Amino acid sequence: MEDLPHVAEPLFQLEDVSKRLISKAGETVILAQLSFTIPRGSFFAISGPSGSGKSTLLNLLTGIDRPSSGRILFEGKTLNTLSENKLAAWRGRHVGIVFQFFQLLPTLTAEENILLALELGGSLPHRRWRQRASECLQQVGMVDYARRLPSQLSGGQQQRVAIARALANDPPVLVADEPTGNLDSRTALEIFTLFEQLNATGKTIIYVTHDRDLAARASDRIELLDGHLVHQHSALKVPVKEHQA
Ligand SMILES: Nc1ncnc2c1ncn2[C@@H]1O[C@H](COP(=O)(O)OP(=O)(O)OP(=O)(O)O)[C@@H](O)[C@H]1O
Ligand SMILES: [Mg+2]
């Protein structure tokens, strides 16, 4: 093999991953035999029109849903055959999720939303929670807003808090489903830039976006159309693994 100075290690590997739904009307293919790799440390953008399967794919990657066929590997280990409990434990340790509509708990302050994530994640002893919440708010530029309720924050500020919450248990992967879809273009760019900064600290970012200009800034990108992978680009070189039957 040629000498590659920046060979990226695969973090996720998808092998012929399909999602099919069966109803009275028959079988619907939501995702059709997707095979691709998400390199460790990449900024991986997923784009495609509404209904193309982007959120379904994220649900498979985060183990919220399982494929109908095919394999998903994380650090070389099969994810989709883990039990529900093991999968939930894996998700808690490895993935932070950011949503389009922020999904902060409205009766909890910014800080309390993060404390709850720390309680659920169980990554740190109780005595370290306050300090960690403060660090996470600091990282997204929201430390002065710790005591505010979500309703007392702008959309961009709520999304920053939601990102801080996703960082709480220090997961190696951040997954975001159109996190700027509900924000004006200037705020959207600020939030995207924040994800780029987090990527620079070593987090792998998996980012769904409709915005072609933003997707073009990602190190890696795929495009879906009707559940099919129609375009793929990677700036990082990943060693091709022999397909195993
Ligand atoms: N639980 C479900 N039952 C039936 N159909 C579903 C279900 N979930 C998703 N679908 C269908 O699967 C397809 C892909 O949906 P998905 O939500 O993944 O698309 P998307 O690319 O995220 O779209 P958007 O950009 O609008 O968020 C759509 O046609 C949708 O109607
Ligand atoms: Mg979606």
Coordinates of C-alpha atoms and ligand atoms in Angstrom, one line a residue:
M1 CA 0.0 0.0 0.0
E2 CA 1.2 3.5 -0.7
D3 CA 2.5 5.6 2.2
L4 CA -0.4 7.7 3.5
P5 CA 0.7 10.3 6.0
H6 CA -2.9 11.1 7.3
V7 CA -4.7 7.8 7.3
A8 CA -7.9 8.2 9.2
E9 CA -9.1 5.5 11.5
P10 CA -12.7 4.4 10.9
L11 CA -14.9 5.2 13.9
F12 CA -18.3 4.0 12.4
Q13 CA -18.5 1.4 9.6
L14 CA -21.7 0.7 7.9
E15 CA -22.0 -2.5 5.8
D16 CA -25.1 -2.9 3.6
V17 CA -27.3 -1.2 6.1
S18 CA -31.0 -1.1 5.2
K19 CA -34.1 0.0 7.0
R20 CA -37.4 -1.3 5.8
L21 CA -40.9 -0.7 7.2
I22 CA -43.6 -3.2 6.7
S23 CA -47.2 -2.0 6.7
K24 CA -50.5 -3.2 5.3
A25 CA -49.6 -1.4 2.1
G26 CA -46.5 -3.5 1.8
E27 CA -42.8 -2.9 2.4
T28 CA -41.2 0.6 2.2
V29 CA -37.5 0.9 1.9
I30 CA -36.3 3.9 4.0
L31 CA -32.6 3.2 3.7
A32 CA -31.2 1.0 1.0
Q33 CA -28.0 -0.9 1.6
L34 CA -25.8 1.9 2.8
S35 CA -22.1 1.2 3.1
F36 CA -19.7 3.9 4.2
T37 CA -17.2 4.8 6.9
I38 CA -17.2 7.7 9.3
P39 CA -13.5 8.5 10.2
R40 CA -12.5 9.3 13.8
G41 CA -12.1 13.0 14.2
S42 CA -14.1 13.9 11.0
F43 CA -16.7 16.5 10.5
F44 CA -19.2 14.3 8.7
A45 CA -22.1 16.1 7.0
I46 CA -25.2 14.3 5.9
S47 CA -27.5 16.1 3.4
G48 CA -30.4 15.3 1.2
P49 CA -34.0 16.4 0.6
S50 CA -36.8 16.1 3.2
G51 CA -37.8 12.4 3.5
S52 CA -34.5 11.1 2.1
G53 CA -33.7 9.2 5.4
K54 CA -31.3 11.5 7.2
S55 CA -33.0 11.3 10.6
T56 CA -33.6 7.6 10.2
L57 CA -29.8 7.1 9.6
L58 CA -28.9 9.2 12.7
N59 CA -31.2 7.0 14.7
L60 CA -29.4 3.9 13.5
L61 CA -26.0 5.5 14.3
T62 CA -27.0 6.4 17.8
G63 CA -28.6 3.1 18.4
I64 CA -32.0 4.6 19.0
D65 CA -33.3 2.3 16.2
R66 CA -31.9 -0.8 14.6
P67 CA -31.3 -1.7 10.9
S68 CA -33.5 -4.2 9.2
S69 CA -30.3 -5.8 7.7
G70 CA -26.6 -5.1 7.5
R71 CA -24.1 -4.2 10.2
I72 CA -23.0 -1.1 12.0
L73 CA -19.6 -1.2 13.7
F74 CA -18.2 1.3 16.2
E75 CA -14.5 1.0 16.8
G76 CA -14.6 -2.4 15.0
K77 CA -17.4 -3.9 17.2
T78 CA -20.9 -4.6 16.0
L79 CA -23.4 -2.3 17.6
N80 CA -26.7 -3.4 16.3
T81 CA -26.7 -6.8 18.0
L82 CA -26.1 -5.4 21.5
S83 CA -29.0 -5.7 24.0
E84 CA -31.2 -2.7 24.7
N85 CA -29.4 -2.0 28.0
K86 CA -25.9 -2.3 26.5
L87 CA -26.9 -0.1 23.6
A88 CA -28.3 2.6 26.0
A89 CA -25.1 2.4 28.1
W90 CA -22.9 2.7 25.0
R91 CA -24.9 5.7 23.8
G92 CA -24.6 7.4 27.2
R93 CA -20.9 7.1 27.1
H94 CA -20.1 7.8 23.4
V95 CA -22.7 10.0 21.9
G96 CA -24.1 13.5 22.6
I97 CA -27.2 14.4 20.6
V98 CA -28.3 17.9 19.5
F99 CA -31.8 18.5 18.0
Q100 CA -33.3 21.1 15.7
F101 CA -35.7 22.3 18.4
F102 CA -33.1 22.2 21.2
Q103 CA -35.3 20.1 23.4
L104 CA -34.2 21.6 26.7
L105 CA -36.5 20.9 29.7
P106 CA -38.5 24.1 30.0
T107 CA -38.8 24.1 33.9
L108 CA -35.0 23.6 34.4
T109 CA -32.4 26.4 34.1
A110 CA -29.5 26.1 31.6
E111 CA -27.3 24.7 34.4
E112 CA -29.9 22.3 35.7
N113 CA -30.4 20.9 32.2
I114 CA -26.7 20.0 32.1
L115 CA -26.8 18.6 35.7
L116 CA -29.7 16.3 34.6
A117 CA -27.6 15.0 31.7
L118 CA -24.7 14.4 34.2
E119 CA -27.1 12.5 36.5
L120 CA -28.4 10.4 33.7
G121 CA -25.0 9.8 32.1
G122 CA -23.3 8.7 35.4
S123 CA -19.8 9.6 34.0
L124 CA -18.8 11.6 37.1
P125 CA -19.4 11.5 40.8
H126 CA -22.0 13.9 42.2
R127 CA -19.4 16.3 43.7
R128 CA -18.0 17.1 40.3
W129 CA -21.3 17.9 38.5
R130 CA -21.4 21.7 39.3
Q131 CA -17.8 22.2 38.1
R132 CA -18.4 20.1 34.9
A133 CA -21.7 22.0 34.1
S134 CA -19.8 25.3 34.4
E135 CA -17.0 24.0 32.1
C136 CA -19.6 22.9 29.5
L137 CA -21.3 26.3 29.6
Q138 CA -17.9 28.0 29.4
Q139 CA -17.1 26.0 26.3
V140 CA -20.2 27.3 24.4
G141 CA -19.9 30.9 25.7
M142 CA -23.0 30.6 28.0
V143 CA -21.5 30.7 31.5
D144 CA -23.2 34.0 32.3
Y145 CA -26.6 32.5 31.5
A146 CA -26.5 29.4 33.9
R147 CA -29.5 30.5 35.9
R148 CA -31.8 31.3 33.0
L149 CA -34.7 29.2 32.0
P150 CA -34.8 28.2 28.3
S151 CA -37.8 30.7 27.8
Q152 CA -35.4 33.5 28.8
L153 CA -32.9 32.6 26.1
S154 CA -32.8 33.3 22.4
G155 CA -32.9 30.4 19.9
G156 CA -29.2 30.5 19.4
Q157 CA -28.5 30.7 23.1
Q158 CA -30.8 27.7 23.7
Q159 CA -28.9 25.7 21.1
R160 CA -25.6 26.6 22.8
V161 CA -27.0 25.3 26.1
A162 CA -28.2 22.1 24.3
I163 CA -24.7 21.7 22.9
A164 CA -23.3 22.1 26.4
R165 CA -25.7 19.4 27.6
A166 CA -24.5 17.1 24.8
L167 CA -20.9 17.7 26.0
A168 CA -21.7 17.0 29.6
N169 CA -20.5 13.4 29.7
D170 CA -17.6 14.2 27.4
P171 CA -18.6 11.8 24.5
P172 CA -16.2 11.3 21.6
V173 CA -19.1 11.8 19.1
L174 CA -21.6 14.7 18.7
V175 CA -24.6 14.0 16.5
A176 CA -26.7 16.9 15.3
D177 CA -30.0 16.8 13.3
E178 CA -30.3 20.1 11.5
P179 CA -29.2 22.0 14.6
T180 CA -29.5 25.3 12.8
G181 CA -32.7 24.6 10.9
N182 CA -34.7 26.8 13.3
L183 CA -32.2 29.7 13.5
D184 CA -31.5 32.8 11.3
S185 CA -28.5 32.6 9.0
R186 CA -26.1 34.6 11.1
T187 CA -26.9 32.6 14.3
A188 CA -26.8 29.4 12.2
L189 CA -23.3 30.2 11.1
E190 CA -22.2 30.9 14.7
I191 CA -23.5 27.5 15.9
F192 CA -21.9 25.8 12.9
T193 CA -18.6 27.5 13.8
L194 CA -19.0 26.2 17.4
F195 CA -19.3 22.7 16.0
E196 CA -16.1 23.3 14.0
Q197 CA -14.3 24.4 17.1
L198 CA -15.5 21.3 18.9
N199 CA -14.3 19.2 16.0
A200 CA -10.9 20.9 16.3
T201 CA -10.7 19.6 20.0
G202 CA -11.0 16.1 18.7
K203 CA -14.8 15.4 18.7
T204 CA -16.2 13.5 15.8
I205 CA -19.2 15.5 14.5
I206 CA -22.0 13.9 12.5
Y207 CA -24.1 16.8 11.2
V208 CA -27.3 16.8 9.2
T209 CA -27.9 19.9 7.2
H210 CA -29.8 21.1 4.1
D211 CA -27.3 23.9 3.7
R212 CA -24.9 23.1 0.8
D213 CA -22.4 25.9 1.8
L214 CA -22.1 24.5 5.3
A215 CA -21.9 20.9 4.1
A216 CA -19.1 21.9 1.8
R217 CA -17.0 23.0 4.8
A218 CA -17.2 19.5 6.3
S219 CA -14.2 17.1 6.0
D220 CA -16.6 14.3 4.8
R221 CA -20.0 14.4 3.4
I222 CA -22.7 12.1 2.0
E223 CA -25.9 12.9 0.2
L224 CA -29.0 10.7 0.4
L225 CA -31.9 10.5 -2.0
D226 CA -34.9 8.3 -1.3
G227 CA -32.8 6.3 1.1
H228 CA -29.9 5.7 -1.4
L229 CA -26.4 7.1 -1.0
V230 CA -26.0 9.2 -4.2
H231 CA -22.9 11.2 -3.4
Q232 CA -19.9 10.7 -1.2
H233 CA -16.8 12.8 -0.5
S234 CA -14.0 12.4 1.9
A235 CA -11.0 14.6 2.5
L236 CA -9.6 12.0 4.9
K237 CA -8.2 8.8 3.6
V238 CA -9.6 5.7 5.2
P239 CA -8.0 2.3 4.5
V240 CA -10.4 0.1 2.5
K241 CA -11.3 -3.0 4.4
E242 CA -11.8 -6.3 2.6
H243 CA -15.5 -7.1 2.6
Q244 CA -16.3 -10.1 4.7
A245 CA -19.1 -12.3 3.7
Ligands
LIG1 N1 -41.9 5.4 11.9 C1 -42.1 5.6 10.6 N2 -43.2 5.0 9.9 C2 -43.4 5.2 8.6 N3 -42.6 5.9 7.8 C3 -41.5 6.5 8.4 C4 -41.2 6.4 9.8 N4 -40.1 7.1 10.0 C5 -39.7 7.6 8.9 N5 -40.6 7.3 7.9 C6 -40.4 7.6 6.5 O1 -39.1 7.4 6.1 C7 -38.6 8.4 5.2 C8 -37.4 9.0 5.7 O2 -37.7 9.8 6.9 P1 -36.6 10.7 7.7 O3 -37.3 11.3 8.8 O4 -35.5 9.8 8.0 O5 -36.3 11.8 6.6 P2 -35.3 13.1 6.7 O6 -34.3 13.0 5.6 O7 -34.8 13.2 8.1 O8 -36.4 14.3 6.4 P3 -36.4 15.8 6.9 O9 -35.4 16.5 6.2 O10 -37.8 16.2 6.6 O11 -36.2 15.8 8.4 C9 -39.8 9.3 5.0 O12 -40.4 9.0 3.8 C10 -40.7 9.1 6.2 O13 -42.0 9.3 5.9
MG2 MG -35.1 14.6 9.6

